[in-house]
Amino acid sequence: MNALLLKEYLNLELVDMPKPEIGPHDVLVRVRACGICGSDVHGLDGKTGRRIPPLVMGHEAAGEVAETGSDVRDLRPGDRVTFDSTVYCGRCFHCLRGEANLCDNREVLGVSPGPYRRHGAFAEYVSVPRRIMYRLPDNLSYEQAALIEAVSVAVHAVGLTPVHLGDTAVVVGAGMIGLLTIQAVKLAGATRIIAVDPDESRLELALKMGATAKHNPTAGDAAAAIREMTEGRGADLALECVGASDPIRTAIGAVRKGGAVTLVGNVAPEINLPLQSVVTRQIRLQGSCASNGEYPACIALLSAGAIQVGPLISAVAPLADGPSWFDRLYRHEPNLMKVILRP
Ligand SMILES: [Zn+2]
Ligand SMILES: [Zn+2]
């Protein structure tokens, strides 16, 4: 089969590889669409340590069933499916508590951090355990379905946030996850949503996706500006979708006393935390990791048109064009959101 292989850091090549083997509980999927994730682009040069070559990346995908393992009885060749990126064990302390995203033996498709290597979906075929696979309704295209993984991250984060009808929310970072989070927090009941991003084109997109106001932090003290927009009090909640000191400081400074900040972004391993502001104003900080069981809800939200992903897709290209699209994303070409490859 054709596969886009990270042969060594910064060297992606279309190669011929054997089809993956499947176990009794696995399904072989003929991949029809696979999105390039920011974490794949960050992983390209080895800085994150989570894409050790040789590796086929890709964990945001959809396709059709090609073959099923001997113990899989409820799917047939040709069925349209998507799948979660997290492969959980189902046996550890956290899995038994219903926290599959926190599984002690968690593996991610298309990732190789050292202890394991799991080839992903930038290939004609990928092997996926049945238990993380979901059927697609007919009205969702493979390209739309390839964004469900990202949608699930936003929906999970909003689910962990105490949102009440009529709340004012701040979403810091209007990249892929931020734009999906804006849509999800609106569905959860927030009526005013302030998007914060240094990129004006992203802020415009944020307004189209449901934000009611925007703020560009390059203009000065973002938290102060947002307090001014919210009766001097601050927003009820903030969702941070960048993952670095300054945006997290903005999120904390932008919420009112007793407010909540959910941390979704994950770039800097450590940050400076305004501790006294958090403690004396009794701010609730909540980390959010991947998703946990939100796939059926996300499929329903997309199928009903409640969450839009079409405006977030910048390009759909054949797998062979993968190296050049990775290169453009790696060089931070402006106005690129999601690029989807079709193996
Ligand atoms: Zn991803
Ligand atoms: Zn587990």
Coordinates of C-alpha atoms and ligand atoms in Angstrom, one line a residue:
M1 CA 0.0 0.0 0.0
N2 CA 1.0 3.7 -0.4
A3 CA 1.9 5.4 2.9
L4 CA 3.4 8.7 3.8
L5 CA 6.3 7.7 6.0
L6 CA 8.3 10.0 8.3
K7 CA 11.7 8.3 7.4
E8 CA 13.7 10.6 9.6
Y9 CA 13.0 14.0 11.1
L10 CA 11.9 16.5 8.4
N11 CA 11.9 13.8 5.8
L12 CA 8.4 12.7 4.7
E13 CA 8.2 10.3 1.7
L14 CA 5.5 8.5 -0.1
V15 CA 6.6 4.8 0.1
D16 CA 5.3 1.3 -0.6
M17 CA 4.6 -0.6 2.7
P18 CA 2.9 -3.9 3.5
K19 CA -0.7 -3.6 4.6
P20 CA -1.1 -3.6 8.4
E21 CA -1.9 -6.9 10.1
I22 CA -5.2 -7.1 12.1
G23 CA -5.9 -9.0 15.3
P24 CA -9.2 -10.6 16.2
H25 CA -10.7 -7.4 17.7
D26 CA -9.3 -5.1 15.0
V27 CA -10.7 -3.6 11.8
L28 CA -8.7 -2.8 8.7
V29 CA -9.9 0.6 7.4
R30 CA -9.4 1.8 3.8
V31 CA -8.6 5.4 4.7
R32 CA -10.5 8.0 2.5
A33 CA -9.5 11.2 4.4
C34 CA -7.0 12.1 7.0
G35 CA -6.4 15.6 8.5
I36 CA -3.0 17.0 9.2
C37 CA -3.0 17.9 12.9
G38 CA -0.9 20.7 14.4
S39 CA 0.7 18.0 16.6
D40 CA 1.9 16.2 13.4
V41 CA 3.5 19.4 12.1
H42 CA 5.1 20.0 15.5
G43 CA 6.3 16.4 15.6
L44 CA 8.0 16.7 12.2
D45 CA 11.4 18.0 13.5
G46 CA 11.5 15.9 16.7
K47 CA 11.1 18.7 19.2
T48 CA 8.1 17.1 20.8
G49 CA 9.7 13.7 21.0
R50 CA 6.3 12.1 20.1
R51 CA 6.9 11.2 16.5
I52 CA 10.1 9.1 16.6
P53 CA 10.8 7.8 13.0
P54 CA 10.2 5.7 11.1
L55 CA 6.5 6.4 11.5
V56 CA 3.3 6.8 9.5
M57 CA 1.5 9.7 11.3
G58 CA -2.2 10.6 11.1
H59 CA -4.9 10.3 13.7
E60 CA -7.8 12.4 12.3
A61 CA -9.3 10.1 9.8
A62 CA -12.3 8.4 8.2
G63 CA -12.8 5.7 5.7
E64 CA -14.5 2.4 4.9
V65 CA -14.2 -1.0 6.5
A66 CA -12.0 -3.3 4.3
E67 CA -11.6 -6.3 6.6
T68 CA -12.7 -7.3 10.1
G69 CA -11.0 -9.4 12.7
S70 CA -12.5 -12.8 13.6
D71 CA -14.2 -11.4 16.7
V72 CA -15.8 -8.4 15.0
R73 CA -19.3 -9.2 14.1
D74 CA -21.1 -5.9 13.8
L75 CA -19.2 -4.2 11.0
R76 CA -18.9 -5.3 7.3
P77 CA -16.6 -4.4 4.4
G78 CA -17.8 -1.1 2.9
D79 CA -19.3 0.3 6.1
R80 CA -18.4 4.0 6.5
V81 CA -16.6 4.7 9.8
T82 CA -14.4 7.1 11.7
F83 CA -12.4 6.3 14.9
D84 CA -11.0 7.9 18.0
S85 CA -7.3 8.6 18.1
T86 CA -6.8 7.2 21.6
V87 CA -6.4 3.4 22.0
Y88 CA -7.2 2.6 25.6
C89 CA -6.6 -0.7 27.3
G90 CA -10.0 -1.2 29.0
R91 CA -8.4 -2.9 32.0
C92 CA -6.5 -0.3 34.1
F93 CA -7.7 1.8 37.1
H94 CA -8.8 4.7 35.0
C95 CA -10.4 2.7 32.2
L96 CA -12.5 0.9 34.8
R97 CA -13.5 4.3 36.2
G98 CA -14.7 5.4 32.8
E99 CA -11.8 7.7 32.1
A100 CA -10.5 6.1 28.9
N101 CA -8.6 9.3 28.0
L102 CA -6.5 8.9 31.1
C103 CA -5.7 5.2 30.5
D104 CA -2.4 4.1 32.0
N105 CA -1.6 2.2 28.8
R106 CA -2.9 4.8 26.4
E107 CA -1.6 4.7 22.8
V108 CA -2.3 7.3 20.1
L109 CA -2.7 6.4 16.5
G110 CA 0.2 7.8 14.4
V111 CA 2.4 8.4 17.4
S112 CA 5.7 6.9 18.6
P113 CA 6.9 8.5 21.8
G114 CA 9.4 5.7 22.6
P115 CA 7.5 3.1 24.6
Y116 CA 5.4 2.2 21.6
R117 CA 5.0 2.9 17.9
R118 CA 1.5 2.9 16.3
H119 CA 1.3 3.6 12.6
G120 CA -1.5 6.0 11.7
A121 CA -3.8 6.9 8.8
F122 CA -1.6 8.8 6.3
A123 CA -1.7 5.5 4.3
E124 CA -4.2 3.5 2.2
Y125 CA -4.9 1.2 5.1
V126 CA -4.8 1.5 8.9
S127 CA -5.5 -1.1 11.6
V128 CA -7.9 0.1 14.4
P129 CA -9.4 -1.7 17.3
R130 CA -13.2 -2.1 16.9
R131 CA -13.9 -0.5 20.3
I132 CA -12.8 3.0 19.2
M133 CA -14.6 2.9 15.9
Y134 CA -17.9 4.6 15.0
R135 CA -20.3 4.4 12.1
L136 CA -20.9 7.5 10.0
P137 CA -24.3 8.8 8.9
D138 CA -24.7 9.1 5.1
N139 CA -24.9 12.9 5.3
L140 CA -21.3 13.3 6.6
S141 CA -18.5 13.3 4.1
Y142 CA -15.2 11.6 4.9
E143 CA -13.6 15.0 4.9
Q144 CA -16.1 16.3 7.5
A145 CA -15.7 13.1 9.5
A146 CA -11.9 13.6 9.6
L147 CA -12.5 16.6 11.8
I148 CA -14.5 14.8 14.4
E149 CA -11.4 14.1 16.5
A150 CA -10.8 17.8 16.8
V151 CA -14.5 18.5 17.5
S152 CA -14.4 15.9 20.3
V153 CA -11.5 17.8 22.0
A154 CA -13.6 21.0 22.0
V155 CA -16.8 19.2 23.2
H156 CA -14.9 17.5 26.0
A157 CA -13.4 20.7 27.2
V158 CA -16.7 22.5 27.2
G159 CA -18.2 19.5 29.0
L160 CA -15.7 20.0 31.8
T161 CA -16.5 23.7 32.1
P162 CA -19.4 24.9 34.3
V163 CA -21.3 26.8 31.6
H164 CA -24.7 28.2 32.5
L165 CA -27.4 29.6 30.1
G166 CA -26.6 33.3 29.5
D167 CA -22.9 33.1 30.5
T168 CA -20.2 35.2 29.0
A169 CA -17.3 33.1 27.8
V170 CA -13.8 34.0 26.6
V171 CA -12.0 31.7 24.1
V172 CA -8.3 32.4 23.9
G173 CA -6.8 31.2 20.7
A174 CA -8.8 31.1 17.4
G175 CA -7.0 28.2 15.7
M176 CA -8.7 24.9 14.8
I177 CA -9.6 23.9 18.4
G178 CA -10.5 27.5 19.5
L179 CA -13.0 27.9 16.6
L180 CA -14.6 24.6 17.4
T181 CA -14.7 25.5 21.1
I182 CA -16.5 28.8 20.3
Q183 CA -19.2 26.7 18.6
A184 CA -19.4 24.2 21.4
V185 CA -19.6 26.7 24.2
K186 CA -22.3 28.6 22.3
L187 CA -24.4 25.4 22.1
A188 CA -23.8 24.8 25.8
G189 CA -25.5 28.1 26.6
A190 CA -23.0 31.0 26.5
T191 CA -24.6 34.0 24.9
R192 CA -21.6 36.3 24.7
I193 CA -18.4 34.8 23.4
I194 CA -15.2 36.9 23.2
A195 CA -12.5 35.5 20.9
V196 CA -8.9 36.4 21.5
D197 CA -6.2 35.9 18.9
P198 CA -3.3 38.0 17.5
D199 CA -4.3 37.1 13.9
E200 CA -7.1 39.3 12.5
S201 CA -8.1 36.8 9.8
R202 CA -8.7 34.2 12.5
L203 CA -10.7 36.7 14.6
E204 CA -12.9 37.3 11.5
L205 CA -13.4 33.6 11.2
A206 CA -14.2 33.4 14.9
L207 CA -17.1 35.9 14.4
K208 CA -18.4 33.8 11.6
M209 CA -18.3 30.7 13.7
G210 CA -20.4 32.3 16.6
A211 CA -18.2 34.6 18.6
T212 CA -20.0 37.8 19.5
A213 CA -16.9 40.0 20.0
K214 CA -13.2 39.8 19.3
H215 CA -10.1 41.1 20.9
N216 CA -6.5 41.3 19.5
P217 CA -4.0 41.0 22.4
T218 CA -1.2 42.7 20.4
A219 CA -3.1 46.0 21.2
G220 CA -2.1 45.9 24.9
D221 CA -3.4 44.4 28.2
A222 CA -6.0 41.8 26.9
A223 CA -7.4 40.9 30.3
A224 CA -8.1 44.5 31.2
A225 CA -9.7 45.1 27.8
I226 CA -12.0 42.1 28.3
R227 CA -12.9 43.2 31.9
E228 CA -13.9 46.5 30.3
M229 CA -16.2 44.6 27.9
T230 CA -17.8 42.8 30.8
E231 CA -19.0 45.5 33.1
G232 CA -15.6 45.7 34.7
R233 CA -16.2 42.3 36.3
G234 CA -14.8 39.8 33.9
A235 CA -16.3 36.9 32.0
D236 CA -17.9 33.9 33.7
L237 CA -15.5 31.5 32.1
A238 CA -12.6 31.2 29.8
L239 CA -11.3 28.3 27.6
E240 CA -7.6 28.6 26.8
C241 CA -6.7 26.9 23.5
V242 CA -3.1 27.9 23.0
G243 CA -1.0 26.6 25.9
A244 CA 1.6 29.2 26.8
S245 CA 2.2 31.7 29.7
D246 CA 0.8 34.9 28.1
P247 CA -2.5 33.4 26.8
I248 CA -3.1 31.6 30.1
R249 CA -2.5 34.8 32.0
T250 CA -5.0 36.5 29.7
A251 CA -7.6 33.7 30.4
I252 CA -7.1 34.0 34.1
G253 CA -7.2 37.8 34.1
A254 CA -10.3 37.8 31.9
V255 CA -12.6 35.9 34.2
R256 CA -14.6 37.3 37.2
K257 CA -14.1 36.3 40.8
G258 CA -15.3 32.8 41.2
G259 CA -14.9 32.2 37.5
A260 CA -13.6 29.1 35.7
V261 CA -10.7 28.6 33.3
T262 CA -10.4 25.4 31.3
L263 CA -6.9 24.7 29.9
V264 CA -7.0 22.9 26.5
G265 CA -3.9 24.2 24.8
N266 CA -0.8 22.2 25.4
V267 CA 2.5 23.6 24.0
A268 CA 4.7 24.9 26.8
P269 CA 5.7 22.2 29.3
E270 CA 5.7 24.8 32.1
I271 CA 4.2 28.3 32.5
N272 CA 4.3 31.2 34.8
L273 CA 1.1 31.2 36.9
P274 CA -0.4 34.3 38.5
L275 CA -1.0 32.4 41.7
Q276 CA -2.4 35.2 43.9
S277 CA -4.9 36.1 41.2
V278 CA -6.1 32.5 41.1
V279 CA -6.3 31.9 44.9
T280 CA -7.6 35.2 46.2
R281 CA -10.2 35.4 43.4
Q282 CA -11.1 31.8 43.8
I283 CA -10.7 30.8 40.2
R284 CA -11.2 27.2 39.2
L285 CA -8.5 25.9 36.9
Q286 CA -9.4 22.7 34.9
G287 CA -7.2 20.8 32.6
S288 CA -8.8 19.0 29.7
C289 CA -7.2 16.0 27.8
A290 CA -8.3 14.7 24.5
S291 CA -11.9 13.3 24.7
N292 CA -13.7 10.6 26.6
G293 CA -16.8 9.1 25.0
E294 CA -17.9 12.3 23.1
Y295 CA -17.7 10.7 19.6
P296 CA -21.4 9.8 19.3
A297 CA -22.4 13.3 20.4
C298 CA -19.9 14.9 18.0
I299 CA -21.2 12.8 15.1
A300 CA -24.8 13.9 15.9
L301 CA -23.7 17.6 16.2
L302 CA -22.0 17.5 12.8
S303 CA -24.7 15.5 11.1
A304 CA -27.4 18.0 12.4
G305 CA -25.3 21.0 11.3
A306 CA -25.1 22.3 14.9
I307 CA -21.3 22.4 14.5
Q308 CA -19.8 23.5 11.2
V309 CA -16.4 22.3 10.0
G310 CA -16.6 23.2 6.3
P311 CA -15.2 26.7 6.8
L312 CA -12.2 25.3 8.7
I313 CA -11.1 23.1 5.8
S314 CA -8.4 25.0 3.8
A315 CA -7.5 22.2 1.3
V316 CA -8.1 18.6 0.3
A317 CA -5.2 17.0 -1.6
P318 CA -4.0 13.6 -2.6
L319 CA -1.7 11.8 -0.2
A320 CA 1.2 12.2 -2.7
D321 CA 1.0 16.0 -2.1
G322 CA 1.5 15.4 1.6
P323 CA 5.2 16.4 1.9
S324 CA 4.6 19.8 0.3
W325 CA 1.5 20.5 2.4
F326 CA 3.4 19.5 5.6
D327 CA 6.2 21.9 4.4
R328 CA 3.8 24.8 4.0
L329 CA 2.2 24.2 7.4
Y330 CA 5.7 23.8 9.0
R331 CA 6.7 27.2 7.6
H332 CA 3.5 28.7 9.1
E333 CA 2.0 29.8 5.8
P334 CA -0.7 32.3 6.8
N335 CA -4.5 31.5 6.4
L336 CA -4.1 27.8 6.5
M337 CA -6.4 26.0 8.8
K338 CA -7.1 22.2 8.3
V339 CA -5.5 20.4 5.4
I340 CA -6.9 17.0 4.6
L341 CA -5.1 14.3 2.6
R342 CA -6.8 11.6 0.6
P343 CA -4.9 8.4 0.4
Ligands
ZN1 ZN -4.8 16.0 16.5
ZN2 ZN -6.6 1.7 30.5

